[in-house]
GROMACS .gro file of C-alpha atoms in nm:
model
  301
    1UNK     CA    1   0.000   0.000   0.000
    2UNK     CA    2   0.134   0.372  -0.067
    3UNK     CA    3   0.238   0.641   0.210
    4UNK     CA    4   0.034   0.932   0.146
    5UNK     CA    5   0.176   1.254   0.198
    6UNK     CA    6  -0.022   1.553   0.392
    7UNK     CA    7  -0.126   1.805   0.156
    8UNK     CA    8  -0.306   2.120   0.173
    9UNK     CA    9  -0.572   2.129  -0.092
   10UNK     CA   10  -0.658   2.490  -0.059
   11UNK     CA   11  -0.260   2.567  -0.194
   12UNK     CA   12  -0.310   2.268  -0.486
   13UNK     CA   13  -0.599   2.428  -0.603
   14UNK     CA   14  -0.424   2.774  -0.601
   15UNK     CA   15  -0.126   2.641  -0.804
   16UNK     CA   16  -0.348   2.445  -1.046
   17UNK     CA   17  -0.536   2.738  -1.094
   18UNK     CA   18  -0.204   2.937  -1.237
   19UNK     CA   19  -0.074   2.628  -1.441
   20UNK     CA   20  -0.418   2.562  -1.620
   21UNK     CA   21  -0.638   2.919  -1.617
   22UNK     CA   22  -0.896   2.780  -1.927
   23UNK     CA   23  -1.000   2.575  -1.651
   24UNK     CA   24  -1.093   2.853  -1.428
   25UNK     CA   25  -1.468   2.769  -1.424
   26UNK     CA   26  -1.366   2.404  -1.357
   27UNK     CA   27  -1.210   2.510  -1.038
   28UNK     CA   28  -1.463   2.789  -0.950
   29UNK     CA   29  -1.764   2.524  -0.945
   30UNK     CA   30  -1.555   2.224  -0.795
   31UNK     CA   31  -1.306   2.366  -0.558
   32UNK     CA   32  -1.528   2.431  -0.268
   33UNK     CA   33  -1.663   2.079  -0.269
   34UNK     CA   34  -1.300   1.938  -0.262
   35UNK     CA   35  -1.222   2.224   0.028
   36UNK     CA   36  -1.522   2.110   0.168
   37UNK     CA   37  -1.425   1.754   0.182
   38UNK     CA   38  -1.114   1.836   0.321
   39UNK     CA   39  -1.257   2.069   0.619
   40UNK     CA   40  -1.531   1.727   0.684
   41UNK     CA   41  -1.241   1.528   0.731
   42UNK     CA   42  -1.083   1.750   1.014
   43UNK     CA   43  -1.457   1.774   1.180
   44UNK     CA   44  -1.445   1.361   1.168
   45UNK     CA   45  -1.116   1.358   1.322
   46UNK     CA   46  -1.226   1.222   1.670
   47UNK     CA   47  -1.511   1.030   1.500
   48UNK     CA   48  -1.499   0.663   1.647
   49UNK     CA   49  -1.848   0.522   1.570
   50UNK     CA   50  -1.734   0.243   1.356
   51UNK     CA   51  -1.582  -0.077   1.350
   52UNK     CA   52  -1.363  -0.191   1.060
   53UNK     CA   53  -1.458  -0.553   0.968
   54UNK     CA   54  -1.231  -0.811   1.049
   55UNK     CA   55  -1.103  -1.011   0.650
   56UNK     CA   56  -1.179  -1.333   0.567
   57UNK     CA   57  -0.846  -1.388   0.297
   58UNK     CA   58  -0.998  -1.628   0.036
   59UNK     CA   59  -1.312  -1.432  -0.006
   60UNK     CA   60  -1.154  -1.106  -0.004
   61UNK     CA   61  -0.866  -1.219  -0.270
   62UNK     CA   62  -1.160  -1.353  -0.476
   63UNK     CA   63  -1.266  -0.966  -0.542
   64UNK     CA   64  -1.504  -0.931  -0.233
   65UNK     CA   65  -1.384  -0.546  -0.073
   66UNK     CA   66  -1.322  -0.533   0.284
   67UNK     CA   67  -1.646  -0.345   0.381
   68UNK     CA   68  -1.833  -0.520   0.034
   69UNK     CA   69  -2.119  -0.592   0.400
   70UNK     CA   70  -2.056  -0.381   0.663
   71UNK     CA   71  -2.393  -0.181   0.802
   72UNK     CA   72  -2.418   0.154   0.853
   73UNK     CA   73  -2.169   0.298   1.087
   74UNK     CA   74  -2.313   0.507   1.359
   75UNK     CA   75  -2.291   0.858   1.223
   76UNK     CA   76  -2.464   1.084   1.549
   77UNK     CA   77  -2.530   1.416   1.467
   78UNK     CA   78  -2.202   1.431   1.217
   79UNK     CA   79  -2.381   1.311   0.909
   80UNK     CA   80  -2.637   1.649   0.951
   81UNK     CA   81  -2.253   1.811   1.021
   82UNK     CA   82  -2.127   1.729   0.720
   83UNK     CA   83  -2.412   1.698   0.489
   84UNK     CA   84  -2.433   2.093   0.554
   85UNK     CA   85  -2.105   2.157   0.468
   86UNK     CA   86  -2.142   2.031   0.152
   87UNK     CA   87  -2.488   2.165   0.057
   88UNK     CA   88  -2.309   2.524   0.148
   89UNK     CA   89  -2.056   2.436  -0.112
   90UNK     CA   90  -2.239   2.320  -0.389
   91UNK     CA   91  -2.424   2.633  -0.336
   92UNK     CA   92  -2.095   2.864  -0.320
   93UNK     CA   93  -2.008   2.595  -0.688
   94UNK     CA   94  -2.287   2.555  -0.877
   95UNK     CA   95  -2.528   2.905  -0.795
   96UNK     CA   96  -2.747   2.756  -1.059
   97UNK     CA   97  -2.935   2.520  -0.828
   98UNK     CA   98  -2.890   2.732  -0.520
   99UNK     CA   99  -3.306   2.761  -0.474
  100UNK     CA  100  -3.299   2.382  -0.499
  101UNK     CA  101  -3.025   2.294  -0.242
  102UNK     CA  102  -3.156   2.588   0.007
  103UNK     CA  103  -3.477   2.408  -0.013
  104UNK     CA  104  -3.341   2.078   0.065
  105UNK     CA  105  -3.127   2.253   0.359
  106UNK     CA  106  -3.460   2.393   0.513
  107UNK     CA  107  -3.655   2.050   0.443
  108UNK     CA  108  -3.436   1.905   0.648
  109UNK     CA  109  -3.284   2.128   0.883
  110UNK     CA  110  -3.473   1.999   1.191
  111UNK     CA  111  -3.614   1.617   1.074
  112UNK     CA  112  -3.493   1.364   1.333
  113UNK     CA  113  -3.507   1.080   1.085
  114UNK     CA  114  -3.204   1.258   0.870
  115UNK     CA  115  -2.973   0.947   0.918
  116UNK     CA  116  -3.222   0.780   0.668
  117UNK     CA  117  -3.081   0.919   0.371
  118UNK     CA  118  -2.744   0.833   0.490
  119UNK     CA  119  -2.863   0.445   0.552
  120UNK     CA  120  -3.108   0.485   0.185
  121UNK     CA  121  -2.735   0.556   0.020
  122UNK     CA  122  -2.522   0.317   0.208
  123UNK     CA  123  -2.761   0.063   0.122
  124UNK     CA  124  -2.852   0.165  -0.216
  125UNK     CA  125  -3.182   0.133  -0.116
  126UNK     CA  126  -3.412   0.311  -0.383
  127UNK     CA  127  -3.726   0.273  -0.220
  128UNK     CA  128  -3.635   0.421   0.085
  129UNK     CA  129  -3.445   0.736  -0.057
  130UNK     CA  130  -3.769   0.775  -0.274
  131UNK     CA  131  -4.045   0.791   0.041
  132UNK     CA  132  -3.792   1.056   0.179
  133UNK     CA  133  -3.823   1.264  -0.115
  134UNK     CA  134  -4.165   1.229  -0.107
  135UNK     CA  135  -4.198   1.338   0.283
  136UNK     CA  136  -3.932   1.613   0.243
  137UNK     CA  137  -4.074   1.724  -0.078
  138UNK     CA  138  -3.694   1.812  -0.175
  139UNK     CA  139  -3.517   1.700  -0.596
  140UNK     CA  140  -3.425   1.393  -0.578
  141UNK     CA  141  -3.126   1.425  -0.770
  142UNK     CA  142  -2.999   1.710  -0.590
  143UNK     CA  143  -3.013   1.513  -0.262
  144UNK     CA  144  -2.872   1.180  -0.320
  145UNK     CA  145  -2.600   1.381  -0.501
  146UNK     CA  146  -2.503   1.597  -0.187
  147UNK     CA  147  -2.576   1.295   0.044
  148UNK     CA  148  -2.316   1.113  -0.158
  149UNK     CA  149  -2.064   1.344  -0.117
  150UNK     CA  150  -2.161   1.370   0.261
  151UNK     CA  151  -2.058   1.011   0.275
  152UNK     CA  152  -1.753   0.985   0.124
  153UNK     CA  153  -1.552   1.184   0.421
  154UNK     CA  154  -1.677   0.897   0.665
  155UNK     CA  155  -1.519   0.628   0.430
  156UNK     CA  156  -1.214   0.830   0.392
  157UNK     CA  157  -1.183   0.870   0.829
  158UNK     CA  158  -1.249   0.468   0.801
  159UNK     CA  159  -0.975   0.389   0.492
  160UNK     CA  160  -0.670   0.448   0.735
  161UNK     CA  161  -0.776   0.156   0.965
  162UNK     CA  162  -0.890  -0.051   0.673
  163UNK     CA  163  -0.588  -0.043   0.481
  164UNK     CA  164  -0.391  -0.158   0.757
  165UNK     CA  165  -0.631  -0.482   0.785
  166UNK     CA  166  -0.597  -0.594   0.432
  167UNK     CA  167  -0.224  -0.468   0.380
  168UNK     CA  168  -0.082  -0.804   0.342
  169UNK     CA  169  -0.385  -0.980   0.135
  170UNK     CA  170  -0.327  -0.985  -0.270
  171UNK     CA  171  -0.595  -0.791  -0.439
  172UNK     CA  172  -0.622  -0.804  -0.818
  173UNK     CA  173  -0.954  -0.605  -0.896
  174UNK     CA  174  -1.007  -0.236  -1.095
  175UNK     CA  175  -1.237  -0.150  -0.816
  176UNK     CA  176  -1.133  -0.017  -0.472
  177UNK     CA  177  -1.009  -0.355  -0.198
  178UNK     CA  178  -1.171  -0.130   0.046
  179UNK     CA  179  -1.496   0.012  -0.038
  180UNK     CA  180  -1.544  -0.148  -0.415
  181UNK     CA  181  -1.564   0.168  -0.537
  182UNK     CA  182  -1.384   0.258  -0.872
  183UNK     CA  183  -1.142   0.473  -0.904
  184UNK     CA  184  -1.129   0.854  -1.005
  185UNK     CA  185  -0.792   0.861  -1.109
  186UNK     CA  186  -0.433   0.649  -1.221
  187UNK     CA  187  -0.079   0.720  -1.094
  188UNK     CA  188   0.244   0.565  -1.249
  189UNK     CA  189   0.508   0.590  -1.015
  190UNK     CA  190   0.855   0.447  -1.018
  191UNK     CA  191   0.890   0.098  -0.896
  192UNK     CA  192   1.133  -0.023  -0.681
  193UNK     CA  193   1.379  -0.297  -0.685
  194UNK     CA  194   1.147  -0.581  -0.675
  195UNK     CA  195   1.089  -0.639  -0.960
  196UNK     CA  196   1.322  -0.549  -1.301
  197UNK     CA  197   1.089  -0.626  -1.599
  198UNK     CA  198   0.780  -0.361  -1.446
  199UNK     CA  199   1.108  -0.101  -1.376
  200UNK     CA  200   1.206  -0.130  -1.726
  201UNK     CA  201   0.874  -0.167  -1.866
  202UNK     CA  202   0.731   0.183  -1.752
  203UNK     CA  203   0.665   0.185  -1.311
  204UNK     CA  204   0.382   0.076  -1.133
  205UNK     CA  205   0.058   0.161  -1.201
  206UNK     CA  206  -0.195   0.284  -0.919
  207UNK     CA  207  -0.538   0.313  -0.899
  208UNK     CA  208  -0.713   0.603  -0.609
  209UNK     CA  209  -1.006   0.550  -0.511
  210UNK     CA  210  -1.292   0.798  -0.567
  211UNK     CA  211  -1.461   0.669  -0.258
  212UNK     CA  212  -1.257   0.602   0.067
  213UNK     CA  213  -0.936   0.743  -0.141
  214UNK     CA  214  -0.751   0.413  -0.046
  215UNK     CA  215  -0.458   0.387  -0.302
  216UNK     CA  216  -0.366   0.036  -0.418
  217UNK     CA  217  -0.169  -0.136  -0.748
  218UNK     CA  218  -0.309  -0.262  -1.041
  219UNK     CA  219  -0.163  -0.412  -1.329
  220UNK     CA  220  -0.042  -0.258  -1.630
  221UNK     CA  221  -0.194  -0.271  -1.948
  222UNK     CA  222  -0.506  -0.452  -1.837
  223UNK     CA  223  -0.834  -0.229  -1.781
  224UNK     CA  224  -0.951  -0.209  -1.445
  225UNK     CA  225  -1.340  -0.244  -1.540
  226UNK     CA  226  -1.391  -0.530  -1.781
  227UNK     CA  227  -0.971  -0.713  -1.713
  228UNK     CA  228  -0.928  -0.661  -2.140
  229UNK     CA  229  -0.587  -0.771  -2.182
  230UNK     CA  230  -0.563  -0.752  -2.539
  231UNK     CA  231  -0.339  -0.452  -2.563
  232UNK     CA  232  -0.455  -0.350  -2.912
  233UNK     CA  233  -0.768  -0.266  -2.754
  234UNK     CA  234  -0.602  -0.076  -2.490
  235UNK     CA  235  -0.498   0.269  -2.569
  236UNK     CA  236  -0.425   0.614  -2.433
  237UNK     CA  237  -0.486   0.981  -2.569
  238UNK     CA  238  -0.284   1.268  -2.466
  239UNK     CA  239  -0.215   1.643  -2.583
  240UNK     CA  240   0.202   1.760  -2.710
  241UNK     CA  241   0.174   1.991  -2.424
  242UNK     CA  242   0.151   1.810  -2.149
  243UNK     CA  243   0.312   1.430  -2.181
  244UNK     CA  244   0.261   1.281  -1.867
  245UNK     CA  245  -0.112   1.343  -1.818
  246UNK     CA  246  -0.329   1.123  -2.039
  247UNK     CA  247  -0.662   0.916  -2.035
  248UNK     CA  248  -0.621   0.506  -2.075
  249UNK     CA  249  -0.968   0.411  -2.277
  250UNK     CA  250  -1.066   0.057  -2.333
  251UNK     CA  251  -1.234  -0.095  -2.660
  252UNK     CA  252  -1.380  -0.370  -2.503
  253UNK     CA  253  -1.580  -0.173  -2.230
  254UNK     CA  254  -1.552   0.146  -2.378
  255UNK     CA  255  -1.437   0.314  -2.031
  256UNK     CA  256  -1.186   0.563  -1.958
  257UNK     CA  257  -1.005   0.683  -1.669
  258UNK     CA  258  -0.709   0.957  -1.613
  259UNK     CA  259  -0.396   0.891  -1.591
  260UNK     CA  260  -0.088   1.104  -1.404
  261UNK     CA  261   0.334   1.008  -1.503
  262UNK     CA  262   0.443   1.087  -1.159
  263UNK     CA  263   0.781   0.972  -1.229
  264UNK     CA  264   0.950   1.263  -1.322
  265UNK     CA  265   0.792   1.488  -1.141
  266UNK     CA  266   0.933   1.673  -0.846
  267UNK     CA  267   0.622   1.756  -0.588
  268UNK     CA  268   0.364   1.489  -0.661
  269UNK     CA  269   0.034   1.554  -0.759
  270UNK     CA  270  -0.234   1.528  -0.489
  271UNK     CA  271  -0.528   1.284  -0.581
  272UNK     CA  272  -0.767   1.497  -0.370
  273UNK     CA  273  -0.707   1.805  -0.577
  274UNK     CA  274  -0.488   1.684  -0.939
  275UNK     CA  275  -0.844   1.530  -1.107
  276UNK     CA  276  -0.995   1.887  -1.151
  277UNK     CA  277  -0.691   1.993  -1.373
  278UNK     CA  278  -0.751   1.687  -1.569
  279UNK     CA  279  -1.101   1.741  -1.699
  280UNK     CA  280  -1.000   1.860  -2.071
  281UNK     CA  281  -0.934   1.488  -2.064
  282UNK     CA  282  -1.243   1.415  -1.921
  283UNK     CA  283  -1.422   1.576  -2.209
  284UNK     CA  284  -1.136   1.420  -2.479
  285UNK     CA  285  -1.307   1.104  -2.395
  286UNK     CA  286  -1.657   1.156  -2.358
  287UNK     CA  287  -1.682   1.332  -2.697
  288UNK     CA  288  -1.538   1.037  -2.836
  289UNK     CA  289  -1.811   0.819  -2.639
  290UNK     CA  290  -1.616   0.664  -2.345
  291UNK     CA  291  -1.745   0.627  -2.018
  292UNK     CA  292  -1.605   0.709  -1.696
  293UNK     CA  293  -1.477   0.438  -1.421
  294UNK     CA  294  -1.609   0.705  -1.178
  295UNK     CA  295  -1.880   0.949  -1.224
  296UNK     CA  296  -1.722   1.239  -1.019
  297UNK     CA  297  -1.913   1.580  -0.988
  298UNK     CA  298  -1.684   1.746  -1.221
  299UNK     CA  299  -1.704   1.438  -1.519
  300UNK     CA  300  -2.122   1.416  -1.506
  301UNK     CA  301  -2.263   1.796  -1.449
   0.00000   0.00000   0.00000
């Protein structure tokens, strides 16, 4: 597993910002939900109302994620916490839906059944989301979309404690060993001394989740959706300008996902932050009819 290195997303976004400014708008509508995310994560910092599951090897190196059953963790008052803090910034984002989302925030400001929608997500259970959007009278869209994102800092205060319980089980999946979820983004990074054919083949390849953020290696040159290994349907499109960002699409699946050469870079790229500078790619690939691995805020609006 890889060691991840503090950074401050409010300075990534700043510098990103000055490297790429025809994504301006990008960052204008995004940033706040990634500062957002990262301002949920301190307020969950002395969160303890979960329990990692213990792993059971041979089902979870047959492609079964750590927390593939876990319930509902017991989220208190921080789920109505968070899920605030994120309505505020896809207001400060996206001003377009502001009447919807301030709707939503009264709707629910004082219900004491909120934790629903968190359990209605969790669960993917469509029938209850539904009779709460029926007895809040809120967009249905618009809520599972910012209860989503008010999930995803509770999976990223659990991923820590996770990785550490799966760190020495082999995992061979495209989708996250922790929370199955697939990932928003690819690093190459230099390999070590393990292993001389992937060092002089081009690094190691790995995947970040878009979930719990849990970083893990995948192979290279096999698509982390549908495991094509026929390399002439594997391919990659990038601009001249910048070489060692690029988006891997599949023939076989016809997905896509964005790819960042770390290895000659001097301050690496932070995963929270480096996908919103990536979105030209994004479109690249969607105008030529490729799907994301992960439907982000910034590759589906």
């Amino acid at each position: 597993m890889s060691n991840k290195k503090k950074h401050d997303v409010q300075a990534g976004l700043l510098a990103l910002r000055k490297k790429m400014p025809a994504l301006e708008n990008i960052f204008d509508a995004f940033g706040p939900l990634v500062v957002a995310q990262e301002k949920a994560e301190e307020l969950l910092a002395d969160w303890g109302g979960y329990t990692v599951p213990g792993a059971y090897a041979p089902r979870f190196e047959q492609g079964v994620a750590l927390m593939a059953d876990m319930e509902l963790p017991e989220l208190g008052d921080k789920f109505r916490e968070v899920f605030m803090l994120v309505a505020s910034a896809v207001v400060e984002g996206v001003p377009a839906i502001s009447k919807q989302v301030d709707e939503i925030v009264v709707a629910v400001g004082e219900v004491e059944n909120f934790n629903d929608l968190a359990k209605a997500l969790w669960d993917e259970d469509g029938k209850l989301l539904n009779n709460l959007v029926v007895e809040w009278k809120v967009d249905d869209q618009i809520l599972a979309f910012i209860g989503t994102l008010s999930l995803k800092p509770f999976m990223v205060r659990m991923e820590p404690e996770a990785a550490k319980v799966i760190e020495n089980m082999a995992w061979h999946k495209g989708y996250c060993p922790v929370c199955a979820t697939f990932p928003d983004l690819a690093l190459l990074k230099k390999s070590g001394d393990d292993n001389a054919y992937l060092k002089s083949h081009g690094g190691q390849r790995w995947l970040h989740c878009s979930g719990c953020g849990h970083e893990w290696r995948f192979k290279r040159n096999t698509c982390p959706w549908c495991e094509n290994e026929d390399i002439e349907k594997l391919r990659y499109l990038q601009s001249e300008e910048r070489q060692n960002e690029r988006v891997d699409v599949c023939e076989s699946c016809k997905h896509y996902f964005v790819t960042i050469d770390t290895r000659e870079l001097t301050d690496q790229p932070d995963p929270r932050v480096a996908p919103l500078g990536l979105v030209h790619l994004d479109i690249k690939a969607q105008e030529e009819k490729y799907q994301p691995l992960a439907e982000t805020p910034w590759n589906v609006l």
